[in-house]
PDB file of C-alpha atoms and ligand atoms in Angstrom:
ATOM      1  CA  MET S   1       0.000   0.000   0.000  1.00  0.00           C
ATOM      2  CA  GLN S   2       1.219   3.537  -0.775  1.00  0.00           C
ATOM      3  CA  THR S   3       1.995   5.755   2.187  1.00  0.00           C
ATOM      4  CA  GLU S   4       2.210   9.089   0.384  1.00  0.00           C
ATOM      5  CA  LYS S   5      -0.809  11.323   1.065  1.00  0.00           C
ATOM      6  CA  HIS S   6      -2.864  12.451  -1.933  1.00  0.00           C
ATOM      7  CA  THR S   7      -6.067  14.461  -1.999  1.00  0.00           C
ATOM      8  CA  HIS S   8      -9.183  13.083  -3.598  1.00  0.00           C
ATOM      9  CA  LYS S   9     -10.054  15.628  -6.290  1.00  0.00           C
ATOM     10  CA  HIS S  10     -12.518  14.361  -8.885  1.00  0.00           C
ATOM     11  CA  HIS S  11     -16.076  13.742  -7.657  1.00  0.00           C
ATOM     12  CA  GLY S  12     -18.554  13.709 -10.559  1.00  0.00           C
ATOM     13  CA  LYS S  13     -22.085  12.627 -11.213  1.00  0.00           C
ATOM     14  CA  SER S  14     -23.680   9.217 -10.845  1.00  0.00           C
ATOM     15  CA  SER S  15     -24.182   7.380 -14.133  1.00  0.00           C
ATOM     16  CA  ARG S  16     -27.328   5.714 -12.718  1.00  0.00           C
ATOM     17  CA  GLY S  17     -29.602   7.377 -15.302  1.00  0.00           C
ATOM     18  CA  VAL S  18     -27.505   6.539 -18.367  1.00  0.00           C
ATOM     19  CA  LEU S  19     -26.079   3.075 -17.697  1.00  0.00           C
ATOM     20  CA  ASP S  20     -27.677  -0.303 -16.972  1.00  0.00           C
ATOM     21  CA  ALA S  21     -25.790  -1.916 -14.069  1.00  0.00           C
ATOM     22  CA  ASN S  22     -26.954  -5.422 -15.014  1.00  0.00           C
ATOM     23  CA  ARG S  23     -25.643  -5.046 -18.546  1.00  0.00           C
ATOM     24  CA  ILE S  24     -22.168  -4.269 -17.172  1.00  0.00           C
ATOM     25  CA  LEU S  25     -22.288  -7.106 -14.653  1.00  0.00           C
ATOM     26  CA  GLU S  26     -23.480  -9.561 -17.302  1.00  0.00           C
ATOM     27  CA  SER S  27     -20.706  -8.435 -19.613  1.00  0.00           C
ATOM     28  CA  ILE S  28     -18.030  -9.292 -16.998  1.00  0.00           C
ATOM     29  CA  GLY S  29     -19.741 -12.590 -16.099  1.00  0.00           C
ATOM     30  CA  LEU S  30     -20.363 -11.788 -12.422  1.00  0.00           C
ATOM     31  CA  GLU S  31     -21.513 -14.941 -10.607  1.00  0.00           C
ATOM     32  CA  ASN S  32     -22.969 -16.212  -7.379  1.00  0.00           C
ATOM     33  CA  GLY S  33     -20.132 -16.428  -4.810  1.00  0.00           C
ATOM     34  CA  ASP S  34     -17.847 -13.847  -6.450  1.00  0.00           C
ATOM     35  CA  LYS S  35     -15.977 -11.199  -4.500  1.00  0.00           C
ATOM     36  CA  PHE S  36     -16.627  -7.948  -6.360  1.00  0.00           C
ATOM     37  CA  LEU S  37     -15.086  -4.475  -6.026  1.00  0.00           C
ATOM     38  CA  ASP S  38     -16.851  -1.347  -7.326  1.00  0.00           C
ATOM     39  CA  ALA S  39     -13.874   1.045  -7.371  1.00  0.00           C
ATOM     40  CA  GLY S  40     -15.186   4.619  -7.195  1.00  0.00           C
ATOM     41  CA  CYS S  41     -18.752   3.410  -6.597  1.00  0.00           C
ATOM     42  CA  GLY S  42     -20.379   6.845  -6.163  1.00  0.00           C
ATOM     43  CA  ASP S  43     -23.971   6.292  -5.030  1.00  0.00           C
ATOM     44  CA  GLY S  44     -23.385   2.550  -5.493  1.00  0.00           C
ATOM     45  CA  TYR S  45     -26.142   1.587  -7.921  1.00  0.00           C
ATOM     46  CA  ILE S  46     -23.792  -0.970  -9.522  1.00  0.00           C
ATOM     47  CA  SER S  47     -22.848  -2.410  -6.115  1.00  0.00           C
ATOM     48  CA  LEU S  48     -26.542  -2.775  -5.238  1.00  0.00           C
ATOM     49  CA  ALA S  49     -27.184  -4.755  -8.447  1.00  0.00           C
ATOM     50  CA  ALA S  50     -24.015  -6.838  -7.855  1.00  0.00           C
ATOM     51  CA  SER S  51     -25.112  -7.775  -4.329  1.00  0.00           C
ATOM     52  CA  LYS S  52     -28.154  -9.574  -5.802  1.00  0.00           C
ATOM     53  CA  ILE S  53     -25.949 -11.612  -8.161  1.00  0.00           C
ATOM     54  CA  VAL S  54     -23.122 -12.663  -5.802  1.00  0.00           C
ATOM     55  CA  LYS S  55     -25.666 -13.585  -3.091  1.00  0.00           C
ATOM     56  CA  SER S  56     -24.795 -14.566   0.471  1.00  0.00           C
ATOM     57  CA  SER S  57     -21.715 -16.637  -0.418  1.00  0.00           C
ATOM     58  CA  GLY S  58     -20.192 -13.661  -2.260  1.00  0.00           C
ATOM     59  CA  ARG S  59     -19.166 -10.199  -1.138  1.00  0.00           C
ATOM     60  CA  VAL S  60     -19.445  -6.701  -2.590  1.00  0.00           C
ATOM     61  CA  TYR S  61     -16.872  -4.050  -1.689  1.00  0.00           C
ATOM     62  CA  ALA S  62     -18.251  -0.596  -2.553  1.00  0.00           C
ATOM     63  CA  LEU S  63     -15.385   1.880  -2.337  1.00  0.00           C
ATOM     64  CA  ASP S  64     -15.312   5.638  -2.753  1.00  0.00           C
ATOM     65  CA  ALA S  65     -13.514   8.613  -1.233  1.00  0.00           C
ATOM     66  CA  TYR S  66     -16.615  10.818  -1.047  1.00  0.00           C
ATOM     67  CA  GLU S  67     -18.498  10.271   2.202  1.00  0.00           C
ATOM     68  CA  PRO S  68     -21.876  11.846   1.180  1.00  0.00           C
ATOM     69  CA  SER S  69     -22.246   9.337  -1.690  1.00  0.00           C
ATOM     70  CA  LEU S  70     -21.380   6.468   0.650  1.00  0.00           C
ATOM     71  CA  ASP S  71     -23.950   7.679   3.168  1.00  0.00           C
ATOM     72  CA  SER S  72     -26.692   7.501   0.567  1.00  0.00           C
ATOM     73  CA  LEU S  73     -25.505   3.996  -0.408  1.00  0.00           C
ATOM     74  CA  ARG S  74     -25.526   2.848   3.232  1.00  0.00           C
ATOM     75  CA  LYS S  75     -29.141   4.038   3.529  1.00  0.00           C
ATOM     76  CA  GLU S  76     -30.237   2.311   0.340  1.00  0.00           C
ATOM     77  CA  ALA S  77     -28.429  -0.919   1.295  1.00  0.00           C
ATOM     78  CA  SER S  78     -30.050  -0.930   4.700  1.00  0.00           C
ATOM     79  CA  GLN S  79     -33.536  -0.225   3.259  1.00  0.00           C
ATOM     80  CA  ASN S  80     -33.007  -3.201   0.928  1.00  0.00           C
ATOM     81  CA  GLU S  81     -31.731  -5.384   3.812  1.00  0.00           C
ATOM     82  CA  ILE S  82     -28.446  -6.076   2.012  1.00  0.00           C
ATOM     83  CA  THR S  83     -25.975  -7.954   4.212  1.00  0.00           C
ATOM     84  CA  ASN S  84     -23.243  -8.986   1.738  1.00  0.00           C
ATOM     85  CA  MET S  85     -21.840  -5.491   1.107  1.00  0.00           C
ATOM     86  CA  GLU S  86     -18.984  -3.578   2.725  1.00  0.00           C
ATOM     87  CA  VAL S  87     -19.036   0.178   2.157  1.00  0.00           C
ATOM     88  CA  ILE S  88     -15.454   1.440   2.275  1.00  0.00           C
ATOM     89  CA  GLN S  89     -14.320   5.064   2.460  1.00  0.00           C
ATOM     90  CA  ALA S  90     -10.811   5.310   0.971  1.00  0.00           C
ATOM     91  CA  ASP S  91      -8.715   7.337  -1.434  1.00  0.00           C
ATOM     92  CA  MET S  92      -7.497   4.859  -4.040  1.00  0.00           C
ATOM     93  CA  THR S  93      -4.463   6.997  -4.852  1.00  0.00           C
ATOM     94  CA  VAL S  94      -3.292   6.329  -1.286  1.00  0.00           C
ATOM     95  CA  GLY S  95      -4.375   2.701  -0.973  1.00  0.00           C
ATOM     96  CA  ILE S  96      -7.234   0.195  -1.093  1.00  0.00           C
ATOM     97  CA  PRO S  97      -7.806  -1.342   2.353  1.00  0.00           C
ATOM     98  CA  LEU S  98      -8.351  -4.910   1.120  1.00  0.00           C
ATOM     99  CA  ASP S  99      -6.118  -8.022   1.262  1.00  0.00           C
ATOM    100  CA  ASP S 100      -3.873  -9.175  -1.585  1.00  0.00           C
ATOM    101  CA  ASP S 101      -5.397 -11.554  -4.189  1.00  0.00           C
ATOM    102  CA  LEU S 102      -8.906 -11.245  -2.718  1.00  0.00           C
ATOM    103  CA  VAL S 103     -11.201  -9.980  -5.480  1.00  0.00           C
ATOM    104  CA  ASP S 104     -12.558 -11.995  -8.455  1.00  0.00           C
ATOM    105  CA  LYS S 105     -13.959  -9.064 -10.428  1.00  0.00           C
ATOM    106  CA  CYS S 106     -13.543  -5.303 -10.213  1.00  0.00           C
ATOM    107  CA  VAL S 107     -15.230  -2.514 -12.162  1.00  0.00           C
ATOM    108  CA  MET S 108     -14.231   1.140 -12.374  1.00  0.00           C
ATOM    109  CA  VAL S 109     -17.050   3.125 -13.962  1.00  0.00           C
ATOM    110  CA  ASN S 110     -16.439   6.713 -15.123  1.00  0.00           C
ATOM    111  CA  VAL S 111     -13.416   7.133 -12.851  1.00  0.00           C
ATOM    112  CA  LEU S 112     -10.223   6.161 -14.736  1.00  0.00           C
ATOM    113  CA  HIS S 113     -10.128   9.332 -16.869  1.00  0.00           C
ATOM    114  CA  GLY S 114      -9.772  11.363 -13.637  1.00  0.00           C
ATOM    115  CA  PHE S 115      -6.682   9.400 -12.578  1.00  0.00           C
ATOM    116  CA  ALA S 116      -5.252   9.722 -16.102  1.00  0.00           C
ATOM    117  CA  SER S 117      -5.629  13.510 -16.075  1.00  0.00           C
ATOM    118  CA  GLU S 118      -4.344  13.811 -12.473  1.00  0.00           C
ATOM    119  CA  LYS S 119      -1.449  11.486 -13.325  1.00  0.00           C
ATOM    120  CA  THR S 120      -2.227   9.112 -10.457  1.00  0.00           C
ATOM    121  CA  LEU S 121      -2.639   5.968 -12.564  1.00  0.00           C
ATOM    122  CA  ILE S 122       0.408   4.181 -11.146  1.00  0.00           C
ATOM    123  CA  PRO S 123      -0.612   4.085  -7.448  1.00  0.00           C
ATOM    124  CA  VAL S 124      -4.231   3.270  -8.297  1.00  0.00           C
ATOM    125  CA  LEU S 125      -3.573   0.489 -10.820  1.00  0.00           C
ATOM    126  CA  THR S 126      -0.860  -1.002  -8.598  1.00  0.00           C
ATOM    127  CA  GLU S 127      -3.464  -1.310  -5.840  1.00  0.00           C
ATOM    128  CA  ILE S 128      -6.109  -2.779  -8.190  1.00  0.00           C
ATOM    129  CA  LYS S 129      -3.585  -5.420  -9.297  1.00  0.00           C
ATOM    130  CA  ARG S 130      -2.613  -6.211  -5.713  1.00  0.00           C
ATOM    131  CA  ILE S 131      -6.173  -6.877  -4.481  1.00  0.00           C
ATOM    132  CA  LEU S 132      -7.254  -8.887  -7.587  1.00  0.00           C
ATOM    133  CA  LYS S 133      -6.770 -12.646  -7.710  1.00  0.00           C
ATOM    134  CA  PRO S 134      -4.365 -13.790 -10.462  1.00  0.00           C
ATOM    135  CA  GLY S 135      -6.631 -14.223 -13.506  1.00  0.00           C
ATOM    136  CA  GLY S 136      -9.178 -11.858 -11.925  1.00  0.00           C
ATOM    137  CA  THR S 137     -11.108  -9.403 -14.087  1.00  0.00           C
ATOM    138  CA  PHE S 138     -10.673  -5.637 -14.152  1.00  0.00           C
ATOM    139  CA  ALA S 139     -13.255  -3.808 -16.294  1.00  0.00           C
ATOM    140  CA  VAL S 140     -13.087  -0.103 -17.086  1.00  0.00           C
ATOM    141  CA  VAL S 141     -16.209   1.709 -18.274  1.00  0.00           C
ATOM    142  CA  GLU S 142     -15.838   5.180 -19.777  1.00  0.00           C
ATOM    143  CA  PHE S 143     -17.892   7.692 -21.761  1.00  0.00           C
ATOM    144  CA  ASP S 144     -17.296   7.530 -25.536  1.00  0.00           C
ATOM    145  CA  LYS S 145     -14.726  10.088 -26.653  1.00  0.00           C
ATOM    146  CA  VAL S 146     -17.183  12.472 -28.304  1.00  0.00           C
ATOM    147  CA  GLU S 147     -18.140  16.104 -27.686  1.00  0.00           C
ATOM    148  CA  GLY S 148     -21.210  17.131 -25.686  1.00  0.00           C
ATOM    149  CA  PRO S 149     -23.226  15.987 -22.661  1.00  0.00           C
ATOM    150  CA  PRO S 150     -23.664  13.751 -20.801  1.00  0.00           C
ATOM    151  CA  GLY S 151     -20.162  13.133 -19.438  1.00  0.00           C
ATOM    152  CA  PRO S 152     -16.924  14.925 -18.656  1.00  0.00           C
ATOM    153  CA  SER S 153     -15.304  17.498 -20.933  1.00  0.00           C
ATOM    154  CA  PHE S 154     -13.891  16.161 -24.188  1.00  0.00           C
ATOM    155  CA  ASP S 155     -10.257  16.884 -23.303  1.00  0.00           C
ATOM    156  CA  VAL S 156     -10.247  14.453 -20.342  1.00  0.00           C
ATOM    157  CA  ARG S 157     -12.216  11.659 -22.048  1.00  0.00           C
ATOM    158  CA  LEU S 158     -10.353   8.499 -23.037  1.00  0.00           C
ATOM    159  CA  SER S 159     -10.876   6.465 -26.192  1.00  0.00           C
ATOM    160  CA  PRO S 160     -11.086   2.641 -25.947  1.00  0.00           C
ATOM    161  CA  GLU S 161      -7.573   2.522 -27.441  1.00  0.00           C
ATOM    162  CA  ASP S 162      -6.295   4.899 -24.718  1.00  0.00           C
ATOM    163  CA  VAL S 163      -7.784   2.664 -22.000  1.00  0.00           C
ATOM    164  CA  GLU S 164      -6.403  -0.524 -23.587  1.00  0.00           C
ATOM    165  CA  LEU S 165      -2.924   1.037 -23.739  1.00  0.00           C
ATOM    166  CA  ILE S 166      -3.092   2.243 -20.114  1.00  0.00           C
ATOM    167  CA  LEU S 167      -4.127  -1.221 -18.912  1.00  0.00           C
ATOM    168  CA  GLU S 168      -1.456  -3.005 -20.955  1.00  0.00           C
ATOM    169  CA  GLU S 169       1.221  -0.612 -19.742  1.00  0.00           C
ATOM    170  CA  HIS S 170       0.238  -1.344 -16.143  1.00  0.00           C
ATOM    171  CA  GLY S 171       0.401  -5.130 -16.449  1.00  0.00           C
ATOM    172  CA  PHE S 172      -3.111  -6.223 -17.425  1.00  0.00           C
ATOM    173  CA  THR S 173      -4.013  -8.419 -20.415  1.00  0.00           C
ATOM    174  CA  ILE S 174      -6.843  -7.078 -22.588  1.00  0.00           C
ATOM    175  CA  GLY S 175      -9.831  -9.403 -22.968  1.00  0.00           C
ATOM    176  CA  GLY S 176     -12.043  -7.282 -25.218  1.00  0.00           C
ATOM    177  CA  THR S 177     -13.917  -4.040 -25.694  1.00  0.00           C
ATOM    178  CA  GLU S 178     -17.651  -3.570 -26.235  1.00  0.00           C
ATOM    179  CA  GLU S 179     -20.413  -0.994 -26.156  1.00  0.00           C
ATOM    180  CA  VAL S 180     -22.425  -1.092 -22.931  1.00  0.00           C
ATOM    181  CA  GLY S 181     -24.964   1.649 -23.521  1.00  0.00           C
ATOM    182  CA  ARG S 182     -25.833   4.687 -25.567  1.00  0.00           C
ATOM    183  CA  TYR S 183     -22.815   6.652 -24.251  1.00  0.00           C
ATOM    184  CA  HIS S 184     -20.377   4.091 -22.857  1.00  0.00           C
ATOM    185  CA  TYR S 185     -17.890   1.381 -23.719  1.00  0.00           C
ATOM    186  CA  LEU S 186     -16.309  -1.259 -21.484  1.00  0.00           C
ATOM    187  CA  VAL S 187     -12.749  -2.572 -21.718  1.00  0.00           C
ATOM    188  CA  GLU S 188     -12.276  -5.918 -19.988  1.00  0.00           C
ATOM    189  CA  SER S 189      -8.832  -6.988 -18.829  1.00  0.00           C
ATOM    190  CA  VAL S 190      -7.327  -9.634 -16.568  1.00  0.00           C
ATOM    191  CA  LYS S 191      -4.537  -9.624 -14.022  1.00  0.00           C
ATOM    192  CA  LYS S 192      -1.769 -11.831 -15.403  1.00  0.00           C
ATOM    193  CA  GLU S 193      -1.355 -15.234 -13.701  1.00  0.00           C
ATOM    194  CA  LEU S 194       2.006 -15.585 -11.895  1.00  0.00           C
TER     195      LEU S 194
HETATM  196  C1  LIG Q   1     -18.021  10.320 -12.067  1.00  0.00           C
HETATM  197  S1  LIG Q   1     -18.190   9.587 -10.479  1.00  0.00           S
HETATM  198  C2  LIG Q   1     -18.688   7.930 -10.930  1.00  0.00           C
HETATM  199  C3  LIG Q   1     -19.387   7.213  -9.814  1.00  0.00           C
HETATM  200  C4  LIG Q   1     -19.949   5.841 -10.204  1.00  0.00           C
HETATM  201  N1  LIG Q   1     -18.911   4.907 -10.575  1.00  0.00           N
HETATM  202  C5  LIG Q   1     -20.954   5.993 -11.316  1.00  0.00           C
HETATM  203  O1  LIG Q   1     -20.627   5.679 -12.481  1.00  0.00           O
HETATM  204  O2  LIG Q   1     -22.073   6.441 -11.039  1.00  0.00           O
HETATM  205  C6  LIG Q   1     -16.475   9.332  -9.976  1.00  0.00           C
HETATM  206  C7  LIG Q   1     -16.368   8.745  -8.596  1.00  0.00           C
HETATM  207  O3  LIG Q   1     -15.005   8.412  -8.320  1.00  0.00           O
HETATM  208  C8  LIG Q   1     -14.730   8.767  -6.973  1.00  0.00           C
HETATM  209  N2  LIG Q   1     -13.286   8.984  -6.822  1.00  0.00           N
HETATM  210  C9  LIG Q   1     -12.543   9.915  -7.472  1.00  0.00           C
HETATM  211  N3  LIG Q   1     -11.272   9.866  -7.044  1.00  0.00           N
HETATM  212  C10 LIG Q   1     -11.213   8.887  -6.102  1.00  0.00           C
HETATM  213  C11 LIG Q   1     -10.172   8.368  -5.286  1.00  0.00           C
HETATM  214  N4  LIG Q   1      -8.935   8.865  -5.354  1.00  0.00           N
HETATM  215  N5  LIG Q   1     -10.465   7.356  -4.448  1.00  0.00           N
HETATM  216  C12 LIG Q   1     -11.726   6.859  -4.357  1.00  0.00           C
HETATM  217  N6  LIG Q   1     -12.764   7.315  -5.104  1.00  0.00           N
HETATM  218  C13 LIG Q   1     -12.505   8.318  -5.959  1.00  0.00           C
HETATM  219  C14 LIG Q   1     -15.539  10.033  -6.770  1.00  0.00           C
HETATM  220  O4  LIG Q   1     -15.735  10.336  -5.404  1.00  0.00           O
HETATM  221  C15 LIG Q   1     -16.820   9.719  -7.518  1.00  0.00           C
HETATM  222  O5  LIG Q   1     -17.783   9.096  -6.700  1.00  0.00           O
END
C-alpha cells in the first residue's frame, strides 16, 4: 500500500440514469459467490445490483472517497436489507484497504479518466492489481470520446484505445472491448497469472 498522502479531487455525477448496471455485470460474467469491487462506486447503484448476483456466499466491496455518496448507499443498502456489502471510504491513490489476491472481479465506472488527467494511474492500478486474484477481471467503463453531454469534458475523455494502452502498460491483459450503452464502452482486462 502507498503511504504518500494524496487528496481526492474528482467527484462527478452518478451514471445511474444513463447506464444499466446489469448489462455491465453480465458483460463481466459476475456470478454467485464472487468477491466484487466497485472502485469509485459513487452512489453505489452498480454495487446494489451486484449484491443480488453474488448472493450470500459472495461479497461486494463498494469503495469511494466521497463520504456523502457512501452515506446515501448505506441508507439504500439498509432499506433493501443487504448484508453482503462492505461500504469502504478510501482514497485509491493512497491505498485500497483490502487483502492481496482477494477480489474476483472489479469494475471502475467513469473514474479512470480522472486518474489519467491527475497522473495518479500508477498508485491506483498497482493497488487494483494487488487486491485482484491472479486471472481476476478488471473492467473499465468510460464515456465515448465524443463532444457534448452527458459526461466529462472532451479533453479528459479516453478512447477505448487509450484505456487498452493504459491497462497493458500497467500489467493487465486485454480481454475485449464492447459498447455497454448509448454513451459508454467497457474494456475488460485480466490480471496476469504468476
Ligand atoms: C463520475 S463519479 C462515478 C461514480 C460511479 N462509478 C458511477 O458511475 O455512477 C467518480 C467517482 O469516483 C470517486 N473517486 C474519485 N477519485 C477517487 C479516489 N482517489 N479514491 C476513491 N474514489 C474516488 C468520486 O468520489 C466519484 O464518486
